[in-house]
Amino acid sequence: MVYTEQGLPVQTRKDSNLTSQGSRDSQETVLKRLSFLEEVVYRQLNGLSKSLGLIEGYEGRGKGGLAATLSPDEQVKAKELGEKYGYNAYLSQKISLDRSLPDFRPSKCKELTYRKDLPQVSLIFIFVNEALSVILRSVHSAVNHTPAHLLKEIILVDDNSDDDQLKGPLEEYVNKRYPGLVKIVRNKKREGLIRARIEGWKAATGEVTGFFDAHVEFTPSWAEPVLSRIKENRKRIILPSIDNIKQDTFELVRYGDSGHGYNWELWCMYISPPKEWWDAGDVSAPIRLVQQEDHGIDIGDISQRVALRKSMNCKSFQWYLDNVYPEMRTYTTTLFYGELRNNKVSNLCIDQGEKENHTAILYPCHGWAPQLARYTKEGFLYLGSLGSTKLTEDTRCIVDDKNSRFPQLLNCEKITNVRQKSWHFFQSDSIVNVDTGRCLEVIPTKGGFGFELLLQSCTGLSKSLGLIEGYEGRGKGGLAATLSPGEQVKAKELEEKYGYNAYLSQKISLDRSLPDFRPSKCKELTYRKDLPQISLIFIFVNEALCVILRSVHSAVNHTPAHLLKEIILVDDDSDDDQLKGPLEEYVNKRYPGLVKIVHNKKREGLIRARTEGWKAATGEVTGAEPVLSRIKENRKRIILPSIDNIKQDTFELVRYKDAGHGYNWELWCMYISPPKEWWDAGDVSAPIRLVQQEHASSRIYHIFK
């Protein structure tokens, strides 16, 4: 050994050889002593878990993420804990807190290296009465698979548990096993998931916070890719691939490659990328944060957030749907969404039942996906959670196929008869099928021990007025209805009062079916979707109540819901008591918001009464598809559709003959059969022709079908 001028020793080659040999010996001695110390520490710490009846180490049941099993005797013991926690907590106690897990990363990911200056992460676990073994396995897994220089701390947020094991035993374990690394935050009352997360966030000191349930396990090298993406852009919110742990065997099931998106109920959904994406680049892009400014319900004043979005030049939500998430289903025609409860048996809801039965049933209300109903502008009634994407099958809809007493649940897109899947639905009233006129009704079971959901002739409001609903019965199909000799005697008084067979009208359903007289070519036509909405105005004076209501029912039944703005009944000062309270009550309950009544204080006459109805109308058109289509083409047109005749004595529907319309000199509308030379001359459905009378004081309207 020699010294330099500064007094520092310098080794010679000879000295170096001697020291090197001694160094190796002392190094081996130190390593041996350290291994003894490590064993002592491990045994000491492992004693903590043993005192709780738990296991440490990488071996044992469930190692490598494989399914673990119980013996027959253990399975008997496991039942009680399984019912308490909703998963096999007894088996969890038999699986090591440190069990090994497979590395599911693609081979290319394993080859990546990450920068050294990644931010530290605080891991926040929320729990309420979770099994202690599951919480501690979450903690052990986080410590074992997160690099020490990246793990700032673990924060356990207890949202007011009442399990004694989660008090002293948990506190003692983490304080001794991971002193300074694991902290516990205890809420004094149950705050719920989001507030509990906020409490954890308040206690966190890491640059990045990660929120997890307290029943997770971490696979190797999970943290570096996540923190690397955040380091590149701190505005990113990262959702890593989340594998699944089976609740009965604790088997780790690999997460399939997919994209993430949120459905309309804000559940995170997983979508397998289309084939054309497979080689298109990185599919692990971060979540896109998008403001829903023009979809959903009114959530109050968000003007500050809207201003922030504008200042940051954020894209619109529609842009997001069109460009980022075009696979997402949209539900812009939805009118109502939620549970369907019967007002007399309010604890029962319409439910999907067993999927393979294809039948809607009654079931105690719970508010989950099988009971979520959606009613649309088209009159379709869907049941089940909203379908998240166009790549998956949409929710089924309720159908009356005429053959069953029970409502069918079928794929809506495959039902070609639109009327079978169309329903008249109004809050606190009947749900009536457009095709059959049958109602969804709740009736007691034969044994009297419960209720069942059936399709049958409607009961309720109409019965209280002595009237009938449904498409069956006398006069169905527009055929002539008849009375028995005894009924004919009773009918005379009402016929003298009204000028038509009002007694017979009471015996005919308000919803009776009618034939479709349209020419075959007309039935083949399709109409544009943006037709104007129509307000229908009915004028009456002392009309029979059943006739007025049949007019209303017929209008609702045969006018597409998205085209019918309203029905306005103008009472030109009737003195019939049935046309006051009973009529008012019926339409308000049967068609709330759809049917309005205007009562004239004195007799105004037909034209002024029509004017009063017009004043009350809010639709674009007052007067459906052929008619509205012609008006859409030219709003100056005045349309008079083909008007069939209802015989006053039998209520038989008599088809209107093809004819032209014109007004005589007394301004009565006259019907003229087209001359033979017109038959093949082209379209005879032209609009009204306005013709100036050169030698008379008024105009003549020539109307062609």
Coordinates of N, CA and C in Angstrom, one line a residue, residues 372-537:
L372 N -85.5 -2.3 -17.4 CA -85.4 -1.0 -17.9 C -86.2 -1.0 -19.3
A373 N -87.2 -0.2 -19.3 CA -88.1 -0.1 -20.5 C -87.8 1.2 -21.2
R374 N -88.0 1.2 -22.5 CA -87.8 2.4 -23.3 C -88.9 2.5 -24.4
Y375 N -89.6 3.6 -24.3 CA -90.7 3.9 -25.3 C -90.3 4.9 -26.3
T376 N -90.5 4.7 -27.6 CA -90.0 5.6 -28.6 C -91.1 6.3 -29.3
K377 N -90.7 7.3 -30.1 CA -91.7 8.1 -30.9 C -92.5 7.2 -31.8
E378 N -91.8 6.1 -32.3 CA -92.5 5.2 -33.2 C -93.5 4.3 -32.5
G379 N -93.6 4.4 -31.2 CA -94.5 3.6 -30.5 C -93.9 2.2 -30.1
F380 N -92.6 2.0 -30.2 CA -92.0 0.7 -29.9 C -91.7 0.7 -28.4
L381 N -91.9 -0.4 -27.8 CA -91.6 -0.6 -26.3 C -90.5 -1.6 -26.1
Y382 N -89.3 -1.1 -25.9 CA -88.2 -2.0 -25.7 C -88.0 -2.4 -24.2
L383 N -87.4 -3.5 -23.9 CA -87.2 -3.9 -22.5 C -85.8 -4.5 -22.4
G384 N -85.1 -3.9 -21.4 CA -83.7 -4.4 -21.2 C -82.7 -3.2 -21.3
S385 N -81.5 -3.4 -20.9 CA -80.5 -2.4 -20.9 C -80.3 -1.9 -22.3
L386 N -80.0 -0.6 -22.5 CA -79.7 -0.1 -23.8 C -78.5 -0.8 -24.5
G387 N -78.7 -1.2 -25.7 CA -77.6 -1.8 -26.5 C -76.5 -0.8 -26.7
S388 N -75.3 -1.2 -26.3 CA -74.2 -0.2 -26.3 C -73.7 0.2 -27.7
T389 N -73.6 -0.8 -28.6 CA -73.0 -0.6 -29.9 C -73.8 -1.3 -31.0
K390 N -73.6 -0.8 -32.2 CA -74.2 -1.4 -33.4 C -73.7 -2.8 -33.7
L391 N -72.5 -3.1 -33.0 CA -71.9 -4.4 -33.3 C -72.6 -5.5 -32.5
T392 N -73.3 -5.1 -31.5 CA -74.0 -6.1 -30.6 C -75.5 -6.0 -30.8
E393 N -76.2 -7.1 -30.5 CA -77.7 -7.1 -30.7 C -78.4 -6.1 -29.8
D394 N -79.3 -5.4 -30.3 CA -80.0 -4.4 -29.6 C -81.0 -5.0 -28.6
T395 N -81.6 -4.2 -27.7 CA -82.6 -4.6 -26.8 C -83.8 -5.1 -27.5
R396 N -84.4 -6.2 -27.0 CA -85.6 -6.7 -27.6 C -86.9 -5.9 -27.3
C397 N -87.9 -6.0 -28.1 CA -89.1 -5.2 -27.9 C -90.3 -6.1 -27.6
I398 N -91.3 -5.5 -27.0 CA -92.5 -6.2 -26.6 C -93.4 -6.3 -27.8
V399 N -93.9 -7.5 -28.1 CA -94.7 -7.7 -29.3 C -96.0 -8.5 -29.0
D400 N -97.1 -8.1 -29.6 CA -98.4 -8.9 -29.5 C -98.5 -9.6 -30.8
D401 N -98.2 -10.9 -30.9 CA -98.3 -11.6 -32.1 C -99.7 -12.2 -32.4
K402 N -100.7 -11.9 -31.6 CA -102.1 -12.4 -31.7 C -102.3 -13.8 -31.3
N403 N -101.2 -14.6 -31.2 CA -101.3 -16.0 -31.0 C -101.2 -16.4 -29.5
S404 N -100.7 -15.5 -28.7 CA -100.4 -15.8 -27.3 C -101.1 -14.8 -26.4
R405 N -101.4 -15.3 -25.2 CA -102.0 -14.5 -24.2 C -100.9 -13.7 -23.4
F406 N -99.6 -14.1 -23.7 CA -98.5 -13.4 -23.0 C -97.7 -12.5 -24.0
P407 N -97.2 -11.4 -23.5 CA -96.5 -10.5 -24.4 C -95.1 -11.1 -24.8
Q408 N -94.8 -11.1 -26.0 CA -93.6 -11.7 -26.5 C -92.4 -10.7 -26.5
L409 N -91.2 -11.2 -26.3 CA -90.0 -10.3 -26.3 C -89.2 -10.8 -27.5
L410 N -89.1 -10.0 -28.5 CA -88.5 -10.5 -29.8 C -87.5 -9.4 -30.3
N411 N -86.7 -9.8 -31.2 CA -85.8 -8.9 -31.9 C -86.6 -7.9 -32.7
C412 N -86.6 -6.6 -32.4 CA -87.4 -5.7 -33.0 C -87.2 -5.5 -34.5
E413 N -85.9 -5.6 -34.9 CA -85.6 -5.4 -36.3 C -86.1 -6.5 -37.2
K414 N -86.4 -7.7 -36.6 CA -86.9 -8.8 -37.4 C -88.5 -8.9 -37.5
I415 N -89.1 -8.0 -36.8 CA -90.6 -8.0 -36.8 C -91.1 -7.1 -38.0
T416 N -91.6 -7.7 -39.0 CA -92.0 -7.0 -40.2 C -93.3 -6.3 -40.1
N417 N -94.2 -6.8 -39.3 CA -95.5 -6.2 -39.1 C -95.3 -5.1 -38.0
V418 N -95.2 -3.9 -38.5 CA -94.9 -2.8 -37.5 C -95.9 -2.6 -36.5
R419 N -97.2 -2.9 -36.8 CA -98.3 -2.6 -35.9 C -98.2 -3.6 -34.7
Q420 N -97.7 -4.8 -34.9 CA -97.6 -5.8 -33.8 C -96.6 -5.3 -32.7
K421 N -95.6 -4.5 -33.1 CA -94.7 -4.0 -32.1 C -94.9 -2.6 -31.7
S422 N -96.0 -2.0 -32.1 CA -96.4 -0.6 -31.8 C -97.4 -0.6 -30.7
W423 N -97.2 0.4 -29.8 CA -98.1 0.5 -28.6 C -98.5 1.9 -28.4
H424 N -99.7 2.1 -27.9 CA -100.1 3.4 -27.4 C -99.9 3.4 -25.9
F425 N -99.0 4.3 -25.5 CA -98.6 4.3 -24.1 C -98.7 5.7 -23.6
F426 N -99.4 5.9 -22.5 CA -99.5 7.2 -21.8 C -99.4 7.0 -20.3
Q427 N -98.7 7.9 -19.7 CA -98.4 7.8 -18.3 C -99.7 7.5 -17.5
S428 N -99.6 6.6 -16.5 CA -100.8 6.3 -15.6 C -102.0 5.8 -16.4
D429 N -101.8 5.1 -17.5 CA -102.9 4.7 -18.3 C -102.6 3.3 -19.0
S430 N -103.5 2.8 -19.8 CA -103.3 1.5 -20.4 C -102.2 1.6 -21.4
I431 N -101.6 0.4 -21.7 CA -100.6 0.2 -22.7 C -101.3 -0.7 -23.8
V432 N -101.6 -0.1 -24.9 CA -102.5 -0.8 -25.9 C -101.8 -1.1 -27.2
N433 N -101.9 -2.3 -27.7 CA -101.2 -2.7 -28.9 C -102.0 -2.1 -30.1
V434 N -101.3 -1.5 -31.0 CA -101.9 -0.9 -32.2 C -102.5 -1.9 -33.1
D435 N -102.0 -3.1 -33.2 CA -102.5 -4.1 -34.2 C -103.7 -4.9 -33.6
T436 N -103.7 -5.3 -32.4 CA -104.8 -6.1 -31.8 C -105.7 -5.3 -30.9
G437 N -105.3 -4.2 -30.4 CA -106.1 -3.4 -29.5 C -106.1 -4.0 -28.1
R438 N -105.3 -5.1 -27.9 CA -105.2 -5.7 -26.6 C -104.3 -4.8 -25.7
C439 N -104.6 -4.9 -24.4 CA -103.9 -4.2 -23.4 C -102.9 -5.1 -22.6
L440 N -101.8 -4.5 -22.2 CA -100.9 -5.2 -21.2 C -101.6 -5.0 -19.9
E441 N -102.1 -6.1 -19.2 CA -102.8 -6.0 -18.0 C -102.3 -6.9 -16.9
V442 N -102.4 -6.5 -15.7 CA -101.9 -7.3 -14.5 C -103.2 -7.9 -13.9
I443 N -103.2 -9.2 -13.8 CA -104.4 -9.9 -13.2 C -103.9 -10.9 -12.2
P444 N -104.7 -11.2 -11.2 CA -104.3 -12.2 -10.2 C -104.2 -13.6 -10.8
T445 N -103.3 -14.4 -10.4 CA -103.1 -15.8 -10.9 C -104.3 -16.6 -10.4
K446 N -104.5 -17.7 -11.0 CA -105.7 -18.6 -10.7 C -105.7 -19.0 -9.2
G447 N -104.5 -19.3 -8.7 CA -104.4 -19.7 -7.3 C -104.6 -18.5 -6.3
G448 N -104.5 -17.3 -6.8 CA -104.7 -16.1 -6.0 C -103.5 -15.8 -5.2
F449 N -102.3 -16.4 -5.5 CA -101.1 -16.2 -4.7 C -100.1 -15.2 -5.4
G450 N -100.6 -14.5 -6.4 CA -99.7 -13.6 -7.1 C -100.4 -13.0 -8.3
F451 N -99.6 -12.4 -9.2 CA -100.1 -11.7 -10.3 C -99.3 -12.1 -11.6
E452 N -99.9 -12.0 -12.7 CA -99.3 -12.3 -14.0 C -99.6 -11.2 -15.0
L453 N -98.7 -11.1 -16.0 CA -98.8 -10.1 -17.0 C -99.5 -10.8 -18.3
L454 N -100.6 -10.3 -18.7 CA -101.3 -10.9 -19.8 C -101.7 -9.8 -20.9
L455 N -102.0 -10.3 -22.1 CA -102.6 -9.5 -23.1 C -104.1 -9.8 -23.2
Q456 N -104.9 -8.8 -23.0 CA -106.4 -9.1 -23.1 C -107.1 -7.8 -23.5
S457 N -108.4 -8.0 -23.7 CA -109.2 -6.8 -24.0 C -109.1 -5.8 -22.8
C458 N -109.0 -4.5 -23.2 CA -108.7 -3.5 -22.2 C -109.9 -3.3 -21.2
T459 N -109.5 -3.1 -20.0 CA -110.5 -2.7 -18.9 C -110.2 -1.3 -18.5
G460 N -111.1 -0.8 -17.7 CA -110.7 0.5 -17.1 C -111.7 1.6 -17.4
L461 N -111.1 2.8 -18.0 CA -111.9 4.0 -18.2 C -113.1 3.7 -19.1
S462 N -112.9 3.0 -20.2 CA -114.0 2.9 -21.1 C -115.2 2.1 -20.5
K463 N -114.9 1.1 -19.7 CA -115.9 0.3 -19.1 C -116.8 1.2 -18.1
S464 N -116.2 2.1 -17.4 CA -116.9 3.0 -16.5 C -117.9 3.8 -17.3
L465 N -117.7 4.0 -18.6 CA -118.7 4.8 -19.4 C -119.6 3.8 -20.2
G466 N -119.5 2.5 -20.0 CA -120.3 1.6 -20.7 C -119.8 1.4 -22.1
L467 N -118.5 1.6 -22.4 CA -118.0 1.5 -23.8 C -117.0 0.4 -23.8
I468 N -116.6 0.0 -25.0 CA -115.7 -1.1 -25.3 C -114.4 -0.7 -26.0
E469 N -113.3 -1.4 -25.6 CA -112.0 -1.2 -26.3 C -111.6 -2.5 -26.9
G470 N -110.6 -2.4 -27.8 CA -110.1 -3.6 -28.5 C -110.6 -3.7 -29.9
Y471 N -109.9 -4.5 -30.8 CA -110.2 -4.5 -32.2 C -111.3 -5.5 -32.6
E472 N -111.7 -6.3 -31.6 CA -112.7 -7.4 -31.9 C -114.1 -6.9 -31.7
G473 N -115.1 -7.8 -31.9 CA -116.5 -7.5 -31.6 C -117.3 -7.0 -32.8
R474 N -118.5 -6.5 -32.5 CA -119.4 -6.1 -33.6 C -118.7 -5.0 -34.4
G475 N -118.9 -5.1 -35.7 CA -118.5 -4.1 -36.6 C -117.0 -4.1 -36.9
K476 N -116.3 -5.2 -36.5 CA -114.9 -5.3 -36.7 C -114.6 -5.4 -38.2
G477 N -113.5 -4.9 -38.6 CA -113.2 -4.9 -40.1 C -114.0 -4.0 -40.9
G478 N -114.7 -3.0 -40.2 CA -115.6 -2.1 -40.9 C -116.9 -2.7 -41.4
L479 N -117.2 -3.9 -41.0 CA -118.4 -4.6 -41.4 C -119.7 -4.0 -40.7
A480 N -120.8 -4.3 -41.3 CA -122.1 -3.8 -40.7 C -122.3 -4.5 -39.3
A481 N -122.7 -3.7 -38.3 CA -123.1 -4.3 -37.0 C -124.6 -4.4 -36.9
T482 N -125.1 -5.3 -36.1 CA -126.5 -5.5 -35.9 C -126.9 -5.5 -34.5
L483 N -128.2 -5.3 -34.3 CA -128.8 -5.4 -32.9 C -129.8 -6.5 -32.9
S484 N -130.0 -7.1 -31.7 CA -131.1 -8.1 -31.5 C -132.4 -7.3 -31.5
P485 N -133.5 -8.0 -31.7 CA -134.8 -7.4 -31.7 C -135.0 -6.6 -30.4
G486 N -134.6 -7.2 -29.3 CA -134.8 -6.4 -28.0 C -134.0 -5.2 -28.0
E487 N -132.7 -5.2 -28.5 CA -131.9 -4.1 -28.5 C -132.4 -3.0 -29.5
Q488 N -133.0 -3.4 -30.6 CA -133.6 -2.5 -31.5 C -134.6 -1.6 -30.9
V489 N -135.4 -2.2 -30.0 CA -136.4 -1.4 -29.3 C -135.8 -0.3 -28.4
K490 N -134.7 -0.7 -27.7 CA -134.0 0.2 -26.8 C -133.3 1.3 -27.6
A491 N -132.9 1.0 -28.9 CA -132.1 1.9 -29.7 C -132.9 3.1 -30.3
K492 N -134.2 3.0 -30.3 CA -135.0 4.0 -31.0 C -134.9 5.4 -30.4
E493 N -134.9 5.5 -29.1 CA -134.9 6.8 -28.4 C -133.6 7.5 -28.8
L494 N -132.5 6.8 -28.7 CA -131.2 7.5 -29.0 C -131.1 7.8 -30.4
E495 N -131.6 7.0 -31.3 CA -131.6 7.3 -32.7 C -132.3 8.5 -33.1
E496 N -133.5 8.7 -32.4 CA -134.2 9.9 -32.7 C -133.5 11.2 -32.1
K497 N -132.7 11.0 -31.1 CA -132.0 12.1 -30.5 C -130.8 12.5 -31.3
Y498 N -130.1 11.5 -31.9 CA -128.8 11.8 -32.5 C -128.9 11.8 -34.1
G499 N -129.9 11.1 -34.6 CA -130.0 11.0 -36.1 C -129.2 9.9 -36.6
Y500 N -128.6 9.1 -35.8 CA -127.9 7.8 -36.2 C -128.0 6.8 -35.0
N501 N -127.6 5.6 -35.2 CA -127.8 4.5 -34.3 C -126.8 4.6 -33.2
A502 N -127.0 5.5 -32.2 CA -126.0 5.8 -31.1 C -126.0 4.6 -30.2
Y503 N -127.1 3.9 -30.0 CA -127.1 2.7 -29.1 C -126.2 1.6 -29.7
L504 N -126.3 1.4 -31.0 CA -125.4 0.4 -31.7 C -123.9 0.9 -31.5
S505 N -123.7 2.2 -31.7 CA -122.4 2.7 -31.6 C -121.7 2.3 -30.2
Q506 N -122.5 2.3 -29.1 CA -122.0 2.0 -27.8 C -121.6 0.5 -27.8
K507 N -122.1 -0.3 -28.7 CA -121.8 -1.8 -28.7 C -120.6 -2.1 -29.6
I508 N -120.1 -1.1 -30.3 CA -119.0 -1.3 -31.2 C -117.7 -0.7 -30.5
S509 N -116.7 -1.5 -30.6 CA -115.4 -1.1 -29.9 C -114.9 0.3 -30.4
L510 N -114.3 1.1 -29.5 CA -113.7 2.3 -29.8 C -112.5 2.1 -30.7
D511 N -112.0 0.9 -30.7 CA -110.8 0.6 -31.5 C -111.0 -0.3 -32.7
R512 N -112.3 -0.5 -33.1 CA -112.6 -1.6 -34.0 C -111.6 -1.5 -35.2
S513 N -111.3 -2.6 -35.8 CA -110.4 -2.7 -36.9 C -111.1 -2.2 -38.2
L514 N -110.3 -1.7 -39.1 CA -110.9 -1.1 -40.4 C -110.1 -1.7 -41.5
P515 N -110.7 -1.9 -42.7 CA -110.0 -2.4 -43.8 C -109.1 -1.3 -44.4
D516 N -108.1 -1.7 -45.2 CA -107.2 -0.8 -45.9 C -107.6 -0.8 -47.3
F517 N -108.3 0.3 -47.7 CA -108.8 0.4 -49.1 C -107.8 1.0 -50.1
R518 N -106.6 1.3 -49.7 CA -105.6 1.9 -50.6 C -105.3 1.0 -51.7
P519 N -105.1 1.5 -52.9 CA -104.6 0.7 -54.0 C -103.3 0.1 -53.7
S520 N -103.0 -1.1 -54.3 CA -101.8 -1.8 -53.9 C -100.5 -1.0 -54.1
K521 N -100.5 -0.2 -55.2 CA -99.3 0.7 -55.4 C -99.1 1.7 -54.3
C522 N -100.2 2.2 -53.8 CA -100.1 3.2 -52.7 C -99.5 2.5 -51.4
K523 N -99.8 1.2 -51.2 CA -99.3 0.5 -50.0 C -97.8 0.3 -50.1
E524 N -97.3 0.3 -51.4 CA -95.8 0.1 -51.6 C -95.0 1.3 -51.4
L525 N -95.7 2.5 -51.3 CA -94.9 3.7 -51.2 C -94.2 3.9 -49.8
T526 N -93.1 4.5 -49.8 CA -92.4 4.9 -48.6 C -92.4 6.4 -48.5
Y527 N -92.4 7.0 -47.3 CA -92.4 8.4 -47.2 C -91.2 8.9 -46.4
R528 N -90.9 10.2 -46.6 CA -89.7 10.8 -46.0 C -90.0 10.9 -44.5
K529 N -88.9 10.9 -43.7 CA -89.0 10.9 -42.3 C -89.2 12.3 -41.7
D530 N -89.0 13.3 -42.4 CA -89.2 14.7 -41.8 C -90.5 15.3 -42.2
L531 N -91.6 14.5 -42.2 CA -92.9 15.1 -42.5 C -93.3 16.0 -41.3
P532 N -94.1 17.0 -41.6 CA -94.6 17.9 -40.6 C -95.5 17.2 -39.6
Q533 N -95.6 17.7 -38.4 CA -96.6 17.2 -37.4 C -97.9 17.8 -37.7
I534 N -99.0 17.0 -37.3 CA -100.3 17.4 -37.6 C -101.1 17.6 -36.4
S535 N -102.0 18.7 -36.3 CA -103.0 18.9 -35.3 C -104.3 18.5 -35.9
L536 N -105.0 17.5 -35.3 CA -106.3 17.1 -35.8 C -107.4 17.9 -35.0
I537 N -108.3 18.5 -35.6 CA -109.4 19.3 -35.0 C -110.7 18.7 -35.3

